[in-house]
Coordinates of C-alpha atoms and ligand atoms in Angstrom, one line a residue:
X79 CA -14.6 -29.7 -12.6
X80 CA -12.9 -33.1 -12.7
X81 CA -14.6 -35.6 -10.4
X82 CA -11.6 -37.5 -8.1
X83 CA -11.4 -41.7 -8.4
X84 CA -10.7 -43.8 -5.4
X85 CA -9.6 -46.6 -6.9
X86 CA -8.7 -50.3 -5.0
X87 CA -5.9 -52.4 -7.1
X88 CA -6.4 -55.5 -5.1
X89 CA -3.5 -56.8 -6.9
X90 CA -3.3 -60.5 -6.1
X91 CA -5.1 -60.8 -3.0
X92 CA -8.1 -62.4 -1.6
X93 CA -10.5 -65.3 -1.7
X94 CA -13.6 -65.6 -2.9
X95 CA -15.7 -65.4 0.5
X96 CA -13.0 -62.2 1.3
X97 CA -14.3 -60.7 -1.8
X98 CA -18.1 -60.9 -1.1
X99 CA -18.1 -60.0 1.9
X100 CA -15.8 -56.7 1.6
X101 CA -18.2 -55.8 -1.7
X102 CA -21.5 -56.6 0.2
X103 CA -20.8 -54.4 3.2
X104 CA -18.9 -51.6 0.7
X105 CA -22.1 -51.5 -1.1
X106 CA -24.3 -51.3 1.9
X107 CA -22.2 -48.2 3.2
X108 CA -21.8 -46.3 0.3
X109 CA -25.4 -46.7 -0.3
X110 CA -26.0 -44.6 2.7
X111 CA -23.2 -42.3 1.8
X112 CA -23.4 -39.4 -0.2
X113 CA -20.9 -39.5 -2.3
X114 CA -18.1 -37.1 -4.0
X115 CA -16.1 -38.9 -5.3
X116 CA -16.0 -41.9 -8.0
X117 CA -15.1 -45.4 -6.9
X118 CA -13.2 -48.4 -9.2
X119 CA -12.7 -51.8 -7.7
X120 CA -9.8 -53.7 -9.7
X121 CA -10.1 -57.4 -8.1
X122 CA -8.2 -60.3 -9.6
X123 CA -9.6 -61.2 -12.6
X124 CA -11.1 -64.6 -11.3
X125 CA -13.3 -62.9 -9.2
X126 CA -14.4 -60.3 -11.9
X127 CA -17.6 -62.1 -12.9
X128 CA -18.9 -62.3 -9.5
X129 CA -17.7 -58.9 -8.5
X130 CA -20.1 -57.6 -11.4
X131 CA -23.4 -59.2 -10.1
X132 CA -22.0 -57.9 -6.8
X133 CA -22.0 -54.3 -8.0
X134 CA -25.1 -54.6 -10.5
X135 CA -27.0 -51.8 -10.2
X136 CA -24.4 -49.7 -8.2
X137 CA -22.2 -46.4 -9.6
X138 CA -19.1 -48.5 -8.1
X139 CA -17.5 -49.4 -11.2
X140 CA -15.3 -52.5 -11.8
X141 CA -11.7 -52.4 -13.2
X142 CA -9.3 -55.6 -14.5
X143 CA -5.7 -55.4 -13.4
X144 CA -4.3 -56.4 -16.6
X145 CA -5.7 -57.4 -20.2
X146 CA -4.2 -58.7 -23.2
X147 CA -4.3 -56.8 -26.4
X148 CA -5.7 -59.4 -29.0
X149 CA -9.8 -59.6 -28.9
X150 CA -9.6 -63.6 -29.2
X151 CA -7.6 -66.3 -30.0
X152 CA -4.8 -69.3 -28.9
X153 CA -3.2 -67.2 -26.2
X154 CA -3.2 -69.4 -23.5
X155 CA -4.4 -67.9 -20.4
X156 CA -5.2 -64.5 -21.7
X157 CA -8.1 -62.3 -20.9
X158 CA -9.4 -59.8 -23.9
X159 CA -11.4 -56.5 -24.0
X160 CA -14.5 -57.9 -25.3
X161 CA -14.6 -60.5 -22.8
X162 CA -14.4 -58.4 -19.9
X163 CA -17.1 -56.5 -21.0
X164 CA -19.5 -59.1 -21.8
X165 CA -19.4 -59.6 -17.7
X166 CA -19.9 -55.8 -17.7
X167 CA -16.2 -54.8 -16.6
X168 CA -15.6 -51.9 -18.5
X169 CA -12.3 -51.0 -17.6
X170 CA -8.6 -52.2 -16.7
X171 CA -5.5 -50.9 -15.4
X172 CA -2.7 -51.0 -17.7
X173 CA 1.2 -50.6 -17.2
X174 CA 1.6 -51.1 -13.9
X175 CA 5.0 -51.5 -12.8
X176 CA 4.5 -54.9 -11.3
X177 CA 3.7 -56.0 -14.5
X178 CA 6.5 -54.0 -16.4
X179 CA 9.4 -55.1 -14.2
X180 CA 7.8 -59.1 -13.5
X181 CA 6.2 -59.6 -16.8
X182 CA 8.2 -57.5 -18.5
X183 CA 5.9 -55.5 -20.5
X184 CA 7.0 -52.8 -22.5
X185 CA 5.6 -49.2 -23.5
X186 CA 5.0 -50.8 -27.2
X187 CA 2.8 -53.3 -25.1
X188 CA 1.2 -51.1 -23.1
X189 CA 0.4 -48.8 -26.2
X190 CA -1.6 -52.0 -28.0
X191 CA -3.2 -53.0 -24.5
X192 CA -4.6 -49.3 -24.5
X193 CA -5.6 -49.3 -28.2
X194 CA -7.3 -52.3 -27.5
X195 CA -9.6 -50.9 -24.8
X196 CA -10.4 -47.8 -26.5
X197 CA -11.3 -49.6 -29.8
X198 CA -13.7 -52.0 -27.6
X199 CA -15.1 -48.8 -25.9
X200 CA -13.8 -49.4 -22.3
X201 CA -11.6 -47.4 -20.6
X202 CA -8.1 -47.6 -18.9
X203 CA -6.0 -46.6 -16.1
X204 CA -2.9 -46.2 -17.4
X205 CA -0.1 -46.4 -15.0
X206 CA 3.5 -44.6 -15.5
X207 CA 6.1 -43.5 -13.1
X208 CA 10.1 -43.4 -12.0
X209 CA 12.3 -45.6 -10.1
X210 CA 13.9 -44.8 -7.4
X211 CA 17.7 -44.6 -9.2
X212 CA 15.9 -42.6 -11.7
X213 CA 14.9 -40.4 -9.6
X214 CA 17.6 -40.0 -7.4
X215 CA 19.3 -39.1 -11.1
X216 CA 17.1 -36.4 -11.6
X217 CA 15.5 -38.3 -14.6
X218 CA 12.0 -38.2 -13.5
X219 CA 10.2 -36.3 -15.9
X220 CA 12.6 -37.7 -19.0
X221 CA 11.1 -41.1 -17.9
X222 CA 7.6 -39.6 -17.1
X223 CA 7.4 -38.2 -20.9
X224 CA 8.9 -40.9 -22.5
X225 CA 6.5 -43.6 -21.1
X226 CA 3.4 -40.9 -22.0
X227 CA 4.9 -40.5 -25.3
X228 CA 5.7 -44.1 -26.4
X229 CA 2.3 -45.9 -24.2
X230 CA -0.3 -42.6 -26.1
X231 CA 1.4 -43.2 -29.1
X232 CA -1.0 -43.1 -31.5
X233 CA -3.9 -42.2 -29.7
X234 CA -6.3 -39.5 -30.5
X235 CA -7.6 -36.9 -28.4
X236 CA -10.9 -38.2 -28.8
X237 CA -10.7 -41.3 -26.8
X238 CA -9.6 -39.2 -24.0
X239 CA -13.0 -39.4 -22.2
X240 CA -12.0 -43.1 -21.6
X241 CA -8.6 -42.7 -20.2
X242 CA -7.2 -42.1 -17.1
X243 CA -4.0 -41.6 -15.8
X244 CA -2.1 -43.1 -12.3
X245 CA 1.1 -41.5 -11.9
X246 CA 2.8 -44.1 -9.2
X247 CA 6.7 -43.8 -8.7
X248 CA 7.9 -47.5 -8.5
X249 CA 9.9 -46.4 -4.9
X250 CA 6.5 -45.4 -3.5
X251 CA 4.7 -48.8 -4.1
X252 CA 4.1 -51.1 -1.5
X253 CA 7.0 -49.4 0.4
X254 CA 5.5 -47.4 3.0
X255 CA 7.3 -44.3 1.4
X256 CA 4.8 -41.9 -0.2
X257 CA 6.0 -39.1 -2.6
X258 CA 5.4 -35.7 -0.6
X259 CA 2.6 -33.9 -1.5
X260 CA 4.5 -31.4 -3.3
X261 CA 6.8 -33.9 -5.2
X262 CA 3.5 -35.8 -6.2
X263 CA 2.1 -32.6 -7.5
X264 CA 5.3 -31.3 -9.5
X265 CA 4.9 -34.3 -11.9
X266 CA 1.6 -34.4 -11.9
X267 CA 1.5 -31.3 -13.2
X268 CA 3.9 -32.1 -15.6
X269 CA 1.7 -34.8 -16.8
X270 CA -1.0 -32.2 -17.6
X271 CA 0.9 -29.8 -19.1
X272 CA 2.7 -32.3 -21.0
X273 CA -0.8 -33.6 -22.3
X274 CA -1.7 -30.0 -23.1
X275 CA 1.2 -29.3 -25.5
X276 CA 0.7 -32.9 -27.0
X277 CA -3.6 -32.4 -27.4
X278 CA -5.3 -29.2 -26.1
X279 CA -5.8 -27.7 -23.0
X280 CA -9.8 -28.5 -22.6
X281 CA -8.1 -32.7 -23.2
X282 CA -5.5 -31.8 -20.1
X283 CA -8.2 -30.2 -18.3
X284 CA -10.5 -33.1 -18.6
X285 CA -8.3 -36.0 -17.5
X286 CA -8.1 -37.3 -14.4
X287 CA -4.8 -38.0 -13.0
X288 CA -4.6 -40.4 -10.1
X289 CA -1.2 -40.5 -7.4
X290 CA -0.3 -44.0 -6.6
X291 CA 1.9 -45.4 -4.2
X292 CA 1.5 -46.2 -0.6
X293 CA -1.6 -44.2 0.4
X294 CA -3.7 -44.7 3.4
X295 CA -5.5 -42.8 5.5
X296 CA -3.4 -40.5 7.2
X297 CA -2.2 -39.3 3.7
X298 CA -5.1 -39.2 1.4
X299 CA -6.4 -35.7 2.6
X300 CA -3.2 -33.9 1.6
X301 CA -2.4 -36.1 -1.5
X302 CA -5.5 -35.3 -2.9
X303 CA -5.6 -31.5 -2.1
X304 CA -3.6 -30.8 -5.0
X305 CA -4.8 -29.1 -7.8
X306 CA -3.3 -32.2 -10.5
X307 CA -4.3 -34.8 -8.3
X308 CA -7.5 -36.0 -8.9
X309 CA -7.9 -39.4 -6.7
X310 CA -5.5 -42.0 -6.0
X311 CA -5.0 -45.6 -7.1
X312 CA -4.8 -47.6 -3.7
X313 CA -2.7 -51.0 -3.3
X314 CA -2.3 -52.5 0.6
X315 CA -4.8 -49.9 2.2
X316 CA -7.3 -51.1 0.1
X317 CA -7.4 -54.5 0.8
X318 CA -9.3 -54.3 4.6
X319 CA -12.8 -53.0 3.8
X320 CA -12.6 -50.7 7.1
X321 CA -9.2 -48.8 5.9
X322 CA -10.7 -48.4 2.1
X323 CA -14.3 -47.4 3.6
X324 CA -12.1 -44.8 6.1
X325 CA -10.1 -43.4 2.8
X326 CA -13.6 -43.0 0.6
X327 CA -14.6 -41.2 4.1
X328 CA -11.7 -38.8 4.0
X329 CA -11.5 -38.1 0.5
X330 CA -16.2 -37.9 0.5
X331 CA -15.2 -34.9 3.1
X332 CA -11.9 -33.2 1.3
X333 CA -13.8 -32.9 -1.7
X334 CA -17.6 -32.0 -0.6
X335 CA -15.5 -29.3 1.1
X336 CA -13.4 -27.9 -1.7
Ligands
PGA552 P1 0.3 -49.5 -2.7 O1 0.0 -49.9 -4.2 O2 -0.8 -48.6 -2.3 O3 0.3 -50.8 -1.9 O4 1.6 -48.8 -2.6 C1 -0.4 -49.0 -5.2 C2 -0.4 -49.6 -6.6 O5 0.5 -50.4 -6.9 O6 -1.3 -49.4 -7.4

């Protein structure tokens, strides 16, 4: 049994006194929750440190946004692997598509940002998916296996413990417009079946593969009631500590129930 991930990509959002005070109360209520499900909170990076004596001694586990694939050096305004976990962050989000299309990181990137991790021991959510014109082209799953092919190249089933995978189509982010159920599921699927052929079955079993793009709380329940999708990554409803606390809620009772 895979255990699902709620995950909140804060992006770049927030202040300081927004940050303690969403983590304090967060804490405080799941501590009186019993929880199904596993929680990653990926604030901006300045606020990393403190969000890691925030969460000390909790199972809500802390996430950068972005890293860069060098352990040290003169990279100007670069954050590595080994620094984040010497604050005791222990993972990071890789490949998002804000930071493909703005920063204009490729798969060859992405590939040495997730070797990079793994080699450190942390672990990554690694983020693919379409555009919309791809999409509407009927390229989805040509895009969806080229980015898992060029991003895992070179990576061996072994590390698979430490990676996890958000499937978000760019048209679904910060839009409003969520993939149906269904749609999310097909590639989803896809993904798993695709990770079978590539490693083995009991790897694709194993991994957990997150939906992102525009979930809240009317949404999550049916998102994650399919059988691929295993949580969801979680941009603008995650940033007020009530809708985030009201999603955990939902997805605490899908999953106690399944
Ligand atoms: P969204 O963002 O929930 O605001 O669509 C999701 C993401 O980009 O991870």
């Amino acid at each position: 049994m895979r255990r699902h991930i709620i995950a909140a990509n804060w992006k770049m959002n927030k202040t300081l006194a927004n940050v303690r005070e969403f983590l304090i109360k967060f804490v405080k209520w799941k501590n009186n929750t019993e929880m199904q499900v596993d929680i990653i909170i990926c604030p901006p990076s300045i606020y990393l440190m403190e969000a890691s004596t925030l969460l000390y001694n909790t199972d809500v586990k802390l996430s950068a946004q972005n890293i860069y694939f060098e352990n040290a050096g003169a990279f100007t305004g670069e954050i590595s692997a080994p620094m984040l976990k010497s604050i005791g962050c222990y993972y990071s989000i890789i490949g998002h598509s804000e930071r493909r299309a703005y920063f204009h990181e490729t798969d060859a990137d992405v590939n040495k940002k997730l070797k990079a991790l793994l080699e450190n021991g942390m672990n990554a959510i690694l983020c693919l998916g379409e555009t919309l014109h791809q999409r509407e082209n009927g390229e989805t799953k040509n895009v969806v296996q080229a980015q898992l092919s060029a991003d895992l190249y070179g990576i061996e089933s072994r590390f698979f413990d430490n990676i996890i995978i958000a499937y978000e189509p760019i048209w679904a982010i910060g839009t409003g417009k969520t993939a149906t159920p269904e749609d999310a599921e097909d590639v989803q699927k896809f993904i798993r079946q695709w990770i079978a052929n590539k490693y083995n079955q009991t790897v694709a079993n194993n991994l957990r593969i997150l939906y992102g793009g525009s979930i809240n709380h009317n949404n999550i329940a049916e998102l994650i009631s399919q059988p691929d999708i295993d949580g969801g990554l979680i941009g603008g409803a995650s940033l007020d500590k009530n809708s985030f606390i009201k999603i955990v809620e939902i997805a605490n009772r899908i999953i106690g129930g399944k």
